[in-house]
Short mmCIF file of C-alpha atoms in Angstrom, two decimals:
data_model
loop_
_atom_site.label_atom_id
_atom_site.label_comp_id
_atom_site.label_asym_id
_atom_site.label_seq_id
_atom_site.Cartn_x
_atom_site.Cartn_y
_atom_site.Cartn_z
CA PRO A 1 34.44 114.62 171.16
CA GLU A 2 32.76 116.55 168.51
CA ASP A 3 32.22 113.82 166.37
CA GLU A 4 31.25 111.57 169.45
CA VAL A 5 28.10 115.11 169.81
CA ARG A 6 27.48 115.00 165.94
CA HIS A 7 27.03 111.11 166.40
CA GLU A 8 24.33 111.35 169.55
CA GLU A 9 22.94 114.23 168.35
CA ALA A 10 21.95 112.25 164.71
CA GLN A 11 20.96 109.79 166.77
CA ARG A 12 18.77 111.35 169.13
CA PHE A 13 16.83 113.21 166.21
CA ALA A 14 16.25 109.84 164.31
CA ARG A 15 15.16 108.56 167.93
CA LEU A 16 12.09 111.44 167.86
CA LEU A 17 11.15 111.17 164.01
CA VAL A 18 11.15 107.20 164.40
CA SER A 19 9.36 108.17 167.92
CA GLU A 20 6.70 110.92 165.99
CA ILE A 21 5.77 108.51 164.00
CA LYS A 22 4.85 105.61 166.02
CA LEU A 23 2.99 107.84 168.63
CA TYR A 24 1.13 109.15 165.93
CA ASN A 25 -0.08 106.05 163.74
CA GLU A 26 -0.01 102.56 167.04
CA ASP A 27 -3.09 101.17 165.06
CA GLU A 28 -0.96 100.20 161.52
CA VAL A 29 3.10 99.64 163.32
CA ASN A 30 0.82 96.77 164.96
CA ARG A 31 -0.47 95.57 162.28
CA GLY A 32 2.86 96.19 160.15
CA ARG A 33 4.30 94.20 163.27
CA ALA A 34 1.86 91.02 162.16
CA ASP A 35 2.46 91.37 158.32
CA MET A 36 5.44 92.43 158.88
CA ASP A 37 5.14 95.10 156.17
CA LEU A 38 6.08 98.58 158.16
CA TYR A 39 8.26 99.81 155.22
CA ALA A 40 4.57 99.74 152.73
CA ARG A 41 2.40 100.45 155.31
CA LEU A 42 3.84 103.60 156.51
CA LYS A 43 5.68 104.72 153.50
CA GLU A 44 4.65 108.36 153.27
CA ASP A 45 5.10 109.91 157.10
CA ILE A 46 8.14 106.63 156.90
CA GLU A 47 10.71 108.94 153.92
CA ARG A 48 9.16 112.36 155.11
CA SER A 49 11.23 111.78 158.33
CA ARG A 50 13.76 110.51 156.38
CA GLU A 51 13.66 114.13 154.17
CA MET A 52 14.80 115.66 158.07
CA TYR A 53 17.04 113.47 158.93
CA GLU A 54 18.97 113.32 155.74
CA LYS A 55 19.03 118.58 156.00
CA ARG A 56 19.80 118.43 159.06
CA ILE A 57 22.41 115.64 159.79
CA SER A 58 25.76 115.83 157.35
CA PRO A 59 26.25 113.55 155.53
CA GLU A 60 29.50 112.51 156.93
CA ILE A 61 27.81 111.40 160.52
CA ARG A 62 25.31 109.69 157.91
CA ALA A 63 27.60 107.45 155.67
CA ASP A 64 29.22 106.68 159.25
CA HIS A 65 26.43 105.18 160.27
CA ASP A 66 22.64 104.94 160.31
CA TYR A 67 21.00 105.33 162.84
CA PHE A 68 18.30 106.18 161.35
CA HIS A 69 17.40 102.76 159.95
CA ASP A 70 18.39 102.04 163.08
CA GLU A 71 15.24 103.43 165.31
CA LEU A 72 13.37 102.19 162.76
CA VAL A 73 14.71 98.63 163.20
CA ARG A 74 14.24 99.59 167.23
CA ILE A 75 11.71 101.70 167.90
CA LEU A 76 8.51 100.81 164.93
CA ALA A 77 9.86 97.38 164.04
CA ASP A 78 10.32 96.40 167.63
CA GLY A 79 14.03 95.08 167.18
CA GLU A 80 12.94 93.36 164.11
CA ALA A 81 14.54 95.01 161.40
CA ASP A 82 11.93 91.84 158.87
CA ALA A 83 9.30 93.44 159.58
CA LEU A 84 10.12 96.67 157.65
CA GLY A 85 9.12 94.12 154.78
CA MET A 86 12.03 96.08 152.93
#
């Protein structure tokens, strides 16, 4: 149960970070989805958020599942992993 709580927290925090990227960069997100280059367009914001995620979420949880990447695909790329251009 404690591990489950930590996983839920990691997922929520990843969702919050990626939602903020989308909120503050809507035009770039739309262009990036169309051009399939979201990561290149938003690299600075993505890496800054990833760093925050890695500082807050334990290595054990991160090693078990990459919630940050999941949320990048789900929220920024609208479910299309190729749109990240990674």
